[in-house]
Amino acid sequence: MTILVTGGAGFIGSNFVLDWLAGSDEAVVNLDALTYAGNVHNLDSLRDNPRHIFVHGDIGDAALVGRLLAEHQPRAVLHFAAESHVDRSIHGPGAFVQTNIVGTFQLLEAIRTYWGALEPEAKAAFRLLHVSTDEVFGSLAKDAPAFTETHPYEPNSPYSASKAASDHLVRAYHHTYGLPVLTTNCSNNYGPLHFPEKLIPLMIVNAQAGKPLPVYGDGQQIRDWLYVKDHCSAIRCVLAHGRLGETYNVGGWNEMPNLDIVHTVCDLLDELKPRADGSSYRAQIAFVTDRPGHDRRYAIDANKIHRELGWRPAETFASGIRKTVQWYLDNPQWVAQVQSGAYRDWVAKQYAAG
Ligand code: NAD
Ligand code: DAU
């Protein structure tokens, strides 16, 4: 048995592939375009593993995807590949439309052709799991109830709009063609192998480099945070037991303002790798210009996946963030290697105005 993973060299996808191969005998075909966010070194430990087949390619290349499906006959496709960074979608939305919408459409078409020709038993067993985000629901007022699966879609950034469009396409392929799909809408992930353009890894690497810790606006925007390995376990659970055509919200029951997140990272670094001058890393915090259209609050009601499928996160934020900070301290080569020229260009562009 084989599964096809898209975007398996990115942050969540590579954690998923590593966990999958550690816990299952099934092979993984890993299709990834290796954009700036894709990193083959995330998969170094699989170099001699015959059950990991890495393919450098684009989800929008229908001929390639069709060939991979025909050759490997996967029983499931797990679709992680996307442009994922909100700030980049503000600077350049085109790539988000291309990969998240057009690419997902091309992928759906290739899967529809493959699935349509399967024998009845394989056809009934096949699954497409689409990995999506809580950002499709838009922003919540301070005291509003958390997002449930029936919350209206109100995406506010080019990133979330493109993910919303991909969710709608996946839904339509189920309703129109009967394609056996499952969708997950997850909150903010954090953990090992997280590219340091996102809040938590950026704070960890900037703190150690003695650089400012840029907090957008007043730092009181709220996100729900989930340790990446818990997201991976939720995806495995939905793949195995989810009801066809359903969507499942995934979250950590852990809403926190950004400034509290940054304080927590600083306090852990103060404990694990104190600054030479003895003062706290909090001294490096710098309030900078806010993100345009910045969503104020996300919160996930993850009751459905718990009630129906029995899933709940294993990590608390306290345990997950400690593991995360420790992972970055233990892996300076990984950090150095991802901070390429292209990464430095992005940081210069995004934080130029201060
Ligand atoms: P990421 O940016 O770290 O990785 C994306 C991966 O997709 C990269 O390896 C990249 O090379 C690959 N990719 C991009 N365009 C491609 C294309 N056209 N064809 C093939 N591969 C392509 O993203 P991530 O944080 O790991 O997110 C993975 C998925 O989970 C995304 O769909 C994202 O929307 C969703 N998600 C992310 C979070 C989060 O907090 N990071 C939360 C909820 C949902
Ligand atoms: O909610 C799920 C989403 O979480 C995923 O769908 C996205 O792919 C993922 O990137 C993430 O989006 P966010 O925009 O919430 O993540 P980011 O790490 O970019 O920012 C988290 C919060 O921190 C957000 O309110 C913006 C703020 N921030 C971010 C950066 C990079 C700062 O204050 N300073 C920064 O330098």
CSV table of C-alpha atoms and ligand atoms in Angstrom, one decimal:
chain,number,residue,atom,x,y,z
A,1,MET,CA,0.0,0.0,0.0
A,2,THR,CA,1.1,3.5,-0.8
A,3,ILE,CA,0.0,7.1,-0.1
A,4,LEU,CA,0.8,10.2,-2.1
A,5,VAL,CA,1.7,13.3,-0.1
A,6,THR,CA,2.0,16.7,-1.8
A,7,GLY,CA,4.2,19.3,-0.1
A,8,GLY,CA,6.0,16.8,2.0
A,9,ALA,CA,9.3,18.8,2.1
A,10,GLY,CA,7.6,21.7,3.9
A,11,PHE,CA,7.1,22.3,7.6
A,12,ILE,CA,3.9,20.2,8.3
A,13,GLY,CA,4.3,17.9,5.3
A,14,SER,CA,7.8,16.8,6.3
A,15,ASN,CA,6.8,16.2,9.9
A,16,PHE,CA,3.9,14.1,8.6
A,17,VAL,CA,6.1,12.0,6.3
A,18,LEU,CA,8.6,11.4,9.0
A,19,ASP,CA,5.9,10.4,11.5
A,20,TRP,CA,4.1,8.3,8.9
A,21,LEU,CA,7.1,6.2,7.9
A,22,ALA,CA,8.1,5.7,11.6
A,23,GLY,CA,4.7,4.3,12.4
A,24,SER,CA,3.5,2.5,9.3
A,25,ASP,CA,4.7,0.0,6.7
A,26,GLU,CA,3.1,1.9,3.8
A,27,ALA,CA,5.3,3.7,1.3
A,28,VAL,CA,5.1,7.4,0.7
A,29,VAL,CA,5.4,9.1,-2.7
A,30,ASN,CA,6.3,12.7,-1.8
A,31,LEU,CA,5.6,15.3,-4.5
A,32,ASP,CA,7.1,18.7,-3.8
A,33,ALA,CA,8.1,21.6,-6.0
A,34,LEU,CA,10.8,22.7,-3.6
A,35,THR,CA,9.9,26.3,-3.5
A,36,TYR,CA,11.7,28.5,-1.0
A,37,ALA,CA,9.6,26.8,1.7
A,38,GLY,CA,10.5,23.2,0.7
A,39,ASN,CA,13.6,21.7,2.1
A,40,VAL,CA,14.9,18.3,1.1
A,41,HIS,CA,17.2,18.3,4.2
A,42,ASN,CA,14.0,18.0,6.3
A,43,LEU,CA,14.0,14.4,4.9
A,44,ASP,CA,17.7,13.6,5.3
A,45,SER,CA,17.0,10.8,7.7
A,46,LEU,CA,15.0,9.0,5.0
A,47,ARG,CA,17.8,9.0,2.5
A,48,ASP,CA,18.2,5.2,2.6
A,49,ASN,CA,14.6,4.4,3.2
A,50,PRO,CA,13.2,2.6,0.2
A,51,ARG,CA,9.6,3.4,1.3
A,52,HIS,CA,10.2,7.1,0.7
A,53,ILE,CA,10.0,8.1,-3.0
A,54,PHE,CA,10.7,11.8,-3.4
A,55,VAL,CA,9.6,13.4,-6.6
A,56,HIS,CA,10.6,17.0,-7.5
A,57,GLY,CA,7.6,18.4,-9.3
A,58,ASP,CA,4.5,20.7,-9.3
A,59,ILE,CA,1.0,19.7,-8.3
A,60,GLY,CA,-0.1,21.8,-11.3
A,61,ASP,CA,1.7,19.4,-13.7
A,62,ALA,CA,-1.3,17.2,-14.5
A,63,ALA,CA,0.8,14.8,-16.7
A,64,LEU,CA,3.3,14.2,-14.0
A,65,VAL,CA,0.6,13.7,-11.3
A,66,GLY,CA,-1.3,11.4,-13.6
A,67,ARG,CA,1.8,9.4,-14.2
A,68,LEU,CA,2.6,9.1,-10.5
A,69,LEU,CA,-0.9,8.0,-9.7
A,70,ALA,CA,-0.9,5.4,-12.4
A,71,GLU,CA,2.5,4.1,-11.5
A,72,HIS,CA,2.2,3.9,-7.7
A,73,GLN,CA,-1.6,3.3,-7.3
A,74,PRO,CA,-1.9,5.2,-4.0
A,75,ARG,CA,-4.9,4.4,-1.8
A,76,ALA,CA,-4.9,8.0,-0.6
A,77,VAL,CA,-3.6,11.5,-1.5
A,78,LEU,CA,-2.8,13.9,1.4
A,79,HIS,CA,-2.7,17.4,0.0
A,80,PHE,CA,-0.4,19.7,2.0
A,81,ALA,CA,1.3,21.6,-0.9
A,82,ALA,CA,0.5,25.3,-0.8
A,83,GLU,CA,1.9,28.8,-0.6
A,84,SER,CA,1.4,29.3,3.1
A,85,HIS,CA,2.7,32.6,4.4
A,86,VAL,CA,0.2,35.5,4.8
A,87,ASP,CA,2.8,38.3,4.5
A,88,ARG,CA,4.1,36.9,1.2
A,89,SER,CA,0.5,36.7,-0.1
A,90,ILE,CA,0.2,40.5,0.6
A,91,HIS,CA,3.4,41.2,-1.3
A,92,GLY,CA,2.6,38.8,-4.2
A,93,PRO,CA,-0.8,37.1,-4.4
A,94,GLY,CA,-0.2,35.6,-7.8
A,95,ALA,CA,1.7,32.6,-6.6
A,96,PHE,CA,-1.0,31.9,-4.1
A,97,VAL,CA,-3.7,31.9,-6.8
A,98,GLN,CA,-1.5,29.7,-9.0
A,99,THR,CA,-0.6,27.0,-6.5
A,100,ASN,CA,-3.5,27.0,-4.0
A,101,ILE,CA,-6.3,27.4,-6.5
A,102,VAL,CA,-5.1,26.4,-10.0
A,103,GLY,CA,-2.7,23.8,-8.6
A,104,THR,CA,-5.4,22.2,-6.4
A,105,PHE,CA,-7.8,22.2,-9.4
A,106,GLN,CA,-5.2,20.4,-11.6
A,107,LEU,CA,-4.5,17.9,-8.8
A,108,LEU,CA,-8.3,17.3,-8.4
A,109,GLU,CA,-8.6,16.7,-12.1
A,110,ALA,CA,-5.7,14.2,-12.2
A,111,ILE,CA,-7.2,12.4,-9.1
A,112,ARG,CA,-10.7,12.3,-10.6
A,113,THR,CA,-9.3,10.6,-13.7
A,114,TYR,CA,-7.3,8.1,-11.7
A,115,TRP,CA,-10.1,7.4,-9.2
A,116,GLY,CA,-12.7,7.0,-11.9
A,117,ALA,CA,-10.8,4.1,-13.4
A,118,LEU,CA,-10.2,2.2,-10.2
A,119,GLU,CA,-11.8,-1.2,-9.6
A,120,PRO,CA,-14.9,-0.9,-7.3
A,121,GLU,CA,-13.1,-2.0,-4.1
A,122,ALA,CA,-10.1,0.3,-4.6
A,123,LYS,CA,-12.5,3.1,-5.6
A,124,ALA,CA,-14.5,2.8,-2.4
A,125,ALA,CA,-11.4,2.7,-0.3
A,126,PHE,CA,-9.7,5.7,-1.9
A,127,ARG,CA,-9.4,9.0,0.0
A,128,LEU,CA,-8.3,12.6,-0.8
A,129,LEU,CA,-7.5,14.5,2.4
A,130,HIS,CA,-7.2,18.2,1.8
A,131,VAL,CA,-5.2,20.1,4.5
A,132,SER,CA,-6.6,23.5,5.1
A,133,THR,CA,-6.6,26.3,7.6
A,134,ASP,CA,-8.8,28.1,10.2
A,135,GLU,CA,-8.0,31.4,8.4
A,136,VAL,CA,-10.8,30.7,5.8
A,137,PHE,CA,-13.3,31.6,8.5
A,138,GLY,CA,-12.0,35.2,8.9
A,139,SER,CA,-11.6,37.1,12.1
A,140,LEU,CA,-13.5,36.7,15.4
A,141,ALA,CA,-14.6,39.4,17.9
A,142,LYS,CA,-13.0,39.1,21.3
A,143,ASP,CA,-15.8,37.2,23.0
A,144,ALA,CA,-17.3,35.4,20.0
A,145,PRO,CA,-17.6,31.7,20.2
A,146,ALA,CA,-14.7,29.7,18.5
A,147,PHE,CA,-15.0,28.6,14.8
A,148,THR,CA,-17.1,25.5,14.3
A,149,GLU,CA,-17.2,23.6,11.0
A,150,THR,CA,-20.4,25.5,10.0
A,151,HIS,CA,-19.0,29.0,10.5
A,152,PRO,CA,-19.3,31.1,7.3
A,153,TYR,CA,-16.3,31.5,5.2
A,154,GLU,CA,-15.0,35.1,5.4
A,155,PRO,CA,-11.3,35.0,4.3
A,156,ASN,CA,-9.5,38.3,4.6
A,157,SER,CA,-6.0,37.8,3.1
A,158,PRO,CA,-5.0,36.6,-0.4
A,159,TYR,CA,-3.6,33.5,1.3
A,160,SER,CA,-6.9,32.7,3.2
A,161,ALA,CA,-9.0,33.5,0.1
A,162,SER,CA,-6.9,31.1,-2.0
A,163,LYS,CA,-7.2,28.4,0.6
A,164,ALA,CA,-11.0,29.0,0.8
A,165,ALA,CA,-11.2,28.6,-2.9
A,166,SER,CA,-9.3,25.3,-2.8
A,167,ASP,CA,-11.7,24.1,0.0
A,168,HIS,CA,-14.7,24.9,-2.2
A,169,LEU,CA,-13.2,23.1,-5.2
A,170,VAL,CA,-12.6,20.0,-3.0
A,171,ARG,CA,-16.1,20.2,-1.7
A,172,ALA,CA,-17.5,20.6,-5.2
A,173,TYR,CA,-15.6,17.5,-6.5
A,174,HIS,CA,-17.3,15.5,-3.7
A,175,HIS,CA,-20.8,16.7,-4.4
A,176,THR,CA,-20.5,16.7,-8.2
A,177,TYR,CA,-18.4,13.7,-9.0
A,178,GLY,CA,-18.6,11.7,-5.7
A,179,LEU,CA,-14.8,12.0,-5.1
A,180,PRO,CA,-14.2,10.6,-1.6
A,181,VAL,CA,-12.7,13.7,0.1
A,182,LEU,CA,-12.0,14.8,3.7
A,183,THR,CA,-11.0,18.3,4.7
A,184,THR,CA,-9.2,19.5,7.8
A,185,ASN,CA,-9.1,23.2,9.0
A,186,CYS,CA,-6.4,23.6,11.5
A,187,SER,CA,-5.1,26.5,13.6
A,188,ASN,CA,-1.5,27.8,13.9
A,189,ASN,CA,1.1,25.0,14.0
A,190,TYR,CA,4.5,25.2,15.7
A,191,GLY,CA,7.3,22.8,16.2
A,192,PRO,CA,10.5,21.4,14.6
A,193,LEU,CA,11.4,22.2,10.9
A,194,HIS,CA,9.2,25.4,10.9
A,195,PHE,CA,10.6,27.9,8.4
A,196,PRO,CA,11.8,31.0,10.3
A,197,GLU,CA,9.6,33.5,8.4
A,198,LYS,CA,6.7,32.5,10.8
A,199,LEU,CA,6.3,34.0,14.2
A,200,ILE,CA,7.7,31.4,16.6
A,201,PRO,CA,10.8,30.3,14.7
A,202,LEU,CA,11.5,33.9,13.6
A,203,MET,CA,11.6,34.9,17.3
A,204,ILE,CA,13.8,32.0,18.3
A,205,VAL,CA,16.4,32.6,15.5
A,206,ASN,CA,16.3,36.4,15.8
A,207,ALA,CA,16.7,36.3,19.6
A,208,GLN,CA,19.8,34.2,19.4
A,209,ALA,CA,21.2,36.4,16.6
A,210,GLY,CA,20.8,39.5,18.8
A,211,LYS,CA,18.3,40.9,16.3
A,212,PRO,CA,15.0,42.7,17.0
A,213,LEU,CA,11.9,40.6,17.7
A,214,PRO,CA,9.3,42.3,15.4
A,215,VAL,CA,5.8,42.3,16.9
A,216,TYR,CA,3.1,43.6,14.6
A,217,GLY,CA,0.9,46.4,15.9
A,218,ASP,CA,0.0,46.0,19.5
A,219,GLY,CA,0.8,42.3,19.7
A,220,GLN,CA,-2.7,41.6,21.0
A,221,GLN,CA,-3.8,39.5,18.0
A,222,ILE,CA,-4.9,36.1,19.2
A,223,ARG,CA,-4.2,32.7,17.5
A,224,ASP,CA,-4.8,29.1,18.6
A,225,TRP,CA,-1.5,27.1,18.7
A,226,LEU,CA,-1.1,23.4,18.0
A,227,TYR,CA,2.1,21.4,18.2
A,228,VAL,CA,2.8,20.1,14.6
A,229,LYS,CA,3.0,16.4,15.7
A,230,ASP,CA,-0.6,16.7,17.0
A,231,HIS,CA,-1.7,18.1,13.7
A,232,CYS,CA,-0.1,15.1,12.0
A,233,SER,CA,-1.9,12.7,14.4
A,234,ALA,CA,-5.2,14.5,13.7
A,235,ILE,CA,-4.7,14.0,9.9
A,236,ARG,CA,-4.0,10.3,10.4
A,237,CYS,CA,-7.1,10.0,12.5
A,238,VAL,CA,-9.3,11.8,9.9
A,239,LEU,CA,-7.8,9.7,7.1
A,240,ALA,CA,-8.6,6.5,8.9
A,241,HIS,CA,-12.0,7.3,10.4
A,242,GLY,CA,-13.4,10.6,8.9
A,243,ARG,CA,-16.8,10.6,7.3
A,244,LEU,CA,-16.6,11.3,3.5
A,245,GLY,CA,-17.3,14.8,2.4
A,246,GLU,CA,-17.0,16.1,6.0
A,247,THR,CA,-14.7,18.9,7.3
A,248,TYR,CA,-13.0,18.7,10.7
A,249,ASN,CA,-11.6,21.6,12.7
A,250,VAL,CA,-8.3,20.8,14.4
A,251,GLY,CA,-6.9,23.0,17.2
A,252,GLY,CA,-5.0,23.0,20.4
A,253,TRP,CA,-7.5,24.6,22.8
A,254,ASN,CA,-4.8,27.2,23.3
A,255,GLU,CA,-5.7,30.7,22.4
A,256,MET,CA,-2.9,33.2,23.1
A,257,PRO,CA,-2.1,36.8,22.2
A,258,ASN,CA,1.1,37.1,20.1
A,259,LEU,CA,2.9,39.1,22.7
A,260,ASP,CA,2.4,36.3,25.2
A,261,ILE,CA,3.9,33.9,22.7
A,262,VAL,CA,6.9,36.1,22.3
A,263,HIS,CA,7.3,36.5,26.0
A,264,THR,CA,7.1,32.7,26.5
A,265,VAL,CA,9.9,32.1,23.8
A,266,CYS,CA,12.1,34.8,25.5
A,267,ASP,CA,11.6,33.3,28.9
A,268,LEU,CA,12.5,29.8,27.7
A,269,LEU,CA,15.6,31.1,26.0
A,270,ASP,CA,16.5,33.0,29.1
A,271,GLU,CA,16.4,29.6,30.9
A,272,LEU,CA,18.0,27.4,28.3
A,273,LYS,CA,20.5,29.8,26.6
A,274,PRO,CA,20.9,33.0,28.7
A,275,ARG,CA,22.2,36.2,27.0
A,276,ALA,CA,25.8,36.9,27.7
A,277,ASP,CA,24.9,40.2,29.4
A,278,GLY,CA,22.5,38.5,31.8
A,279,SER,CA,19.5,40.5,30.7
A,280,SER,CA,16.3,39.0,29.2
A,281,TYR,CA,15.7,38.4,25.5
A,282,ARG,CA,12.5,40.4,26.1
A,283,ALA,CA,14.7,43.5,25.7
A,284,GLN,CA,14.9,42.7,22.0
A,285,ILE,CA,11.1,43.1,21.4
A,286,ALA,CA,10.4,45.8,18.9
A,287,PHE,CA,6.8,46.8,18.0
A,288,VAL,CA,6.6,47.3,14.2
A,289,THR,CA,4.0,48.4,11.6
A,290,ASP,CA,1.0,46.1,11.6
A,291,ARG,CA,0.2,43.6,8.9
A,292,PRO,CA,-2.4,45.1,6.4
A,293,GLY,CA,-5.8,43.6,7.1
A,294,HIS,CA,-4.5,41.7,10.1
A,295,ASP,CA,-7.1,39.3,11.5
A,296,ARG,CA,-7.6,40.0,15.2
A,297,ARG,CA,-8.5,36.6,16.5
A,298,TYR,CA,-8.8,33.0,15.5
A,299,ALA,CA,-10.2,30.3,17.8
A,300,ILE,CA,-11.0,26.7,16.9
A,301,ASP,CA,-13.8,24.6,18.4
A,302,ALA,CA,-12.3,21.1,18.0
A,303,ASN,CA,-15.2,19.3,19.6
A,304,LYS,CA,-16.4,17.5,16.4
A,305,ILE,CA,-13.1,15.7,15.8
A,306,HIS,CA,-13.0,14.7,19.5
A,307,ARG,CA,-16.6,13.6,19.7
A,308,GLU,CA,-16.7,11.7,16.4
A,309,LEU,CA,-13.2,10.4,16.0
A,310,GLY,CA,-11.8,10.5,19.5
A,311,TRP,CA,-8.8,12.8,18.6
A,312,ARG,CA,-7.3,15.3,21.0
A,313,PRO,CA,-3.8,16.9,21.2
A,314,ALA,CA,-1.1,15.1,23.2
A,315,GLU,CA,0.9,18.3,23.9
A,316,THR,CA,0.1,21.3,26.1
A,317,PHE,CA,1.5,24.6,24.8
A,318,ALA,CA,3.9,24.5,27.7
A,319,SER,CA,5.3,21.1,26.7
A,320,GLY,CA,5.2,21.8,23.0
A,321,ILE,CA,6.9,25.1,23.0
A,322,ARG,CA,9.7,23.8,25.3
A,323,LYS,CA,10.4,21.0,22.9
A,324,THR,CA,10.3,23.5,20.0
A,325,VAL,CA,12.8,25.9,21.5
A,326,GLN,CA,15.1,23.0,22.5
A,327,TRP,CA,14.9,21.6,18.9
A,328,TYR,CA,16.1,25.0,17.5
A,329,LEU,CA,18.9,25.1,20.0
A,330,ASP,CA,19.9,21.6,19.1
A,331,ASN,CA,19.8,22.1,15.3
A,332,PRO,CA,21.9,25.2,14.5
A,333,GLN,CA,23.0,23.6,11.1
A,334,TRP,CA,19.4,23.4,10.0
A,335,VAL,CA,18.8,27.0,10.9
A,336,ALA,CA,22.0,28.2,9.2
A,337,GLN,CA,21.2,26.2,6.0
A,338,VAL,CA,17.6,27.7,5.6
A,339,GLN,CA,18.9,31.2,6.1
A,340,SER,CA,20.0,31.4,2.5
A,341,GLY,CA,20.3,34.6,0.4
A,342,ALA,CA,16.7,34.3,-0.6
A,343,TYR,CA,15.7,34.2,3.0
A,344,ARG,CA,17.8,37.3,3.8
A,345,ASP,CA,16.2,39.1,0.9
A,346,TRP,CA,12.7,38.3,2.3
A,347,VAL,CA,13.5,39.5,5.8
A,348,ALA,CA,15.1,42.7,4.4
A,349,LYS,CA,11.9,43.4,2.3
A,350,GLN,CA,9.3,42.5,5.0
A,351,TYR,CA,10.9,44.4,7.9
A,352,ALA,CA,12.4,47.3,6.1
A,353,ALA,CA,9.9,49.9,7.3
A,354,GLY,CA,10.2,48.8,11.0
B,1,NAD,P1,5.1,25.3,4.0
B,1,NAD,O1,5.1,26.6,3.3
B,1,NAD,O2,6.1,25.1,5.1
B,1,NAD,O3,5.3,24.1,2.9
B,1,NAD,C1,4.6,24.1,1.7
B,1,NAD,C2,5.3,23.0,0.9
B,1,NAD,O4,4.6,22.9,-0.4
B,1,NAD,C3,6.7,23.3,0.5
B,1,NAD,O5,7.5,22.1,0.6
B,1,NAD,C4,6.7,23.7,-1.0
B,1,NAD,O6,7.9,23.4,-1.7
B,1,NAD,C5,5.5,22.9,-1.5
B,1,NAD,N1,4.9,23.5,-2.6
B,1,NAD,C6,4.5,24.8,-2.8
B,1,NAD,N2,4.0,25.0,-4.0
B,1,NAD,C7,4.0,23.7,-4.6
B,1,NAD,C8,3.5,23.2,-5.9
B,1,NAD,N3,2.9,24.1,-6.8
B,1,NAD,N4,3.6,21.9,-6.2
B,1,NAD,C9,4.2,21.1,-5.3
B,1,NAD,N5,4.7,21.5,-4.1
B,1,NAD,C10,4.5,22.8,-3.7
B,1,NAD,O7,3.6,25.1,4.5
B,1,NAD,P2,3.1,24.4,5.8
B,1,NAD,O8,3.1,25.3,7.0
B,1,NAD,O9,3.8,23.1,6.0
B,1,NAD,O10,1.6,24.1,5.5
B,1,NAD,C11,1.2,22.9,4.8
B,1,NAD,C12,-0.3,23.0,4.6
B,1,NAD,O11,-1.0,23.1,5.8
B,1,NAD,C13,-0.7,24.1,3.7
B,1,NAD,O12,-1.7,23.7,2.8
B,1,NAD,C14,-1.3,25.2,4.7
B,1,NAD,O13,-2.2,26.0,4.1
B,1,NAD,C15,-1.8,24.2,5.7
B,1,NAD,N6,-1.9,24.8,7.1
B,1,NAD,C16,-0.7,25.3,7.7
B,1,NAD,C17,-0.8,25.7,9.0
B,1,NAD,C18,0.4,26.3,9.7
B,1,NAD,O14,0.3,26.8,10.8
B,1,NAD,N7,1.6,26.3,9.1
B,1,NAD,C19,-2.0,25.7,9.7
B,1,NAD,C20,-3.1,25.1,9.1
B,1,NAD,C21,-3.0,24.7,7.8
B,2,DAU,O1,-4.1,29.9,11.4
B,2,DAU,C1,-3.4,29.0,10.6
B,2,DAU,C2,-2.4,29.7,9.7
B,2,DAU,O2,-1.3,30.0,10.6
B,2,DAU,C3,-1.9,28.9,8.5
B,2,DAU,O3,-2.9,28.7,7.6
B,2,DAU,C4,-0.7,29.7,7.8
B,2,DAU,O4,-0.2,28.9,6.8
B,2,DAU,C5,0.4,30.0,8.8
B,2,DAU,O5,1.4,30.8,8.3
B,2,DAU,C6,-0.2,30.7,10.1
B,2,DAU,O6,-0.6,32.1,9.7
B,2,DAU,P1,-0.4,33.3,10.6
B,2,DAU,O7,-0.4,34.6,9.8
B,2,DAU,O8,-1.3,33.3,11.8
B,2,DAU,O9,1.1,33.0,11.1
B,2,DAU,P2,2.4,33.9,11.3
B,2,DAU,O10,3.4,33.0,12.0
B,2,DAU,O11,2.8,34.6,10.1
B,2,DAU,O12,1.9,35.0,12.3
B,2,DAU,C7,1.3,34.6,13.6
B,2,DAU,C8,0.9,35.9,14.2
B,2,DAU,O13,2.1,36.7,14.6
B,2,DAU,C9,0.1,36.8,13.3
B,2,DAU,O14,-0.9,37.5,14.1
B,2,DAU,C10,1.1,37.8,12.8
B,2,DAU,C11,2.1,37.9,14.0
B,2,DAU,N1,3.5,38.2,13.5
B,2,DAU,C12,4.1,37.5,12.6
B,2,DAU,C13,5.3,37.7,12.1
B,2,DAU,C14,6.0,36.8,11.1
B,2,DAU,C15,4.2,39.2,14.2
B,2,DAU,O15,3.7,39.9,15.1
B,2,DAU,N2,5.5,39.5,13.8
B,2,DAU,C16,6.1,38.7,12.8
B,2,DAU,O16,7.3,39.0,12.4
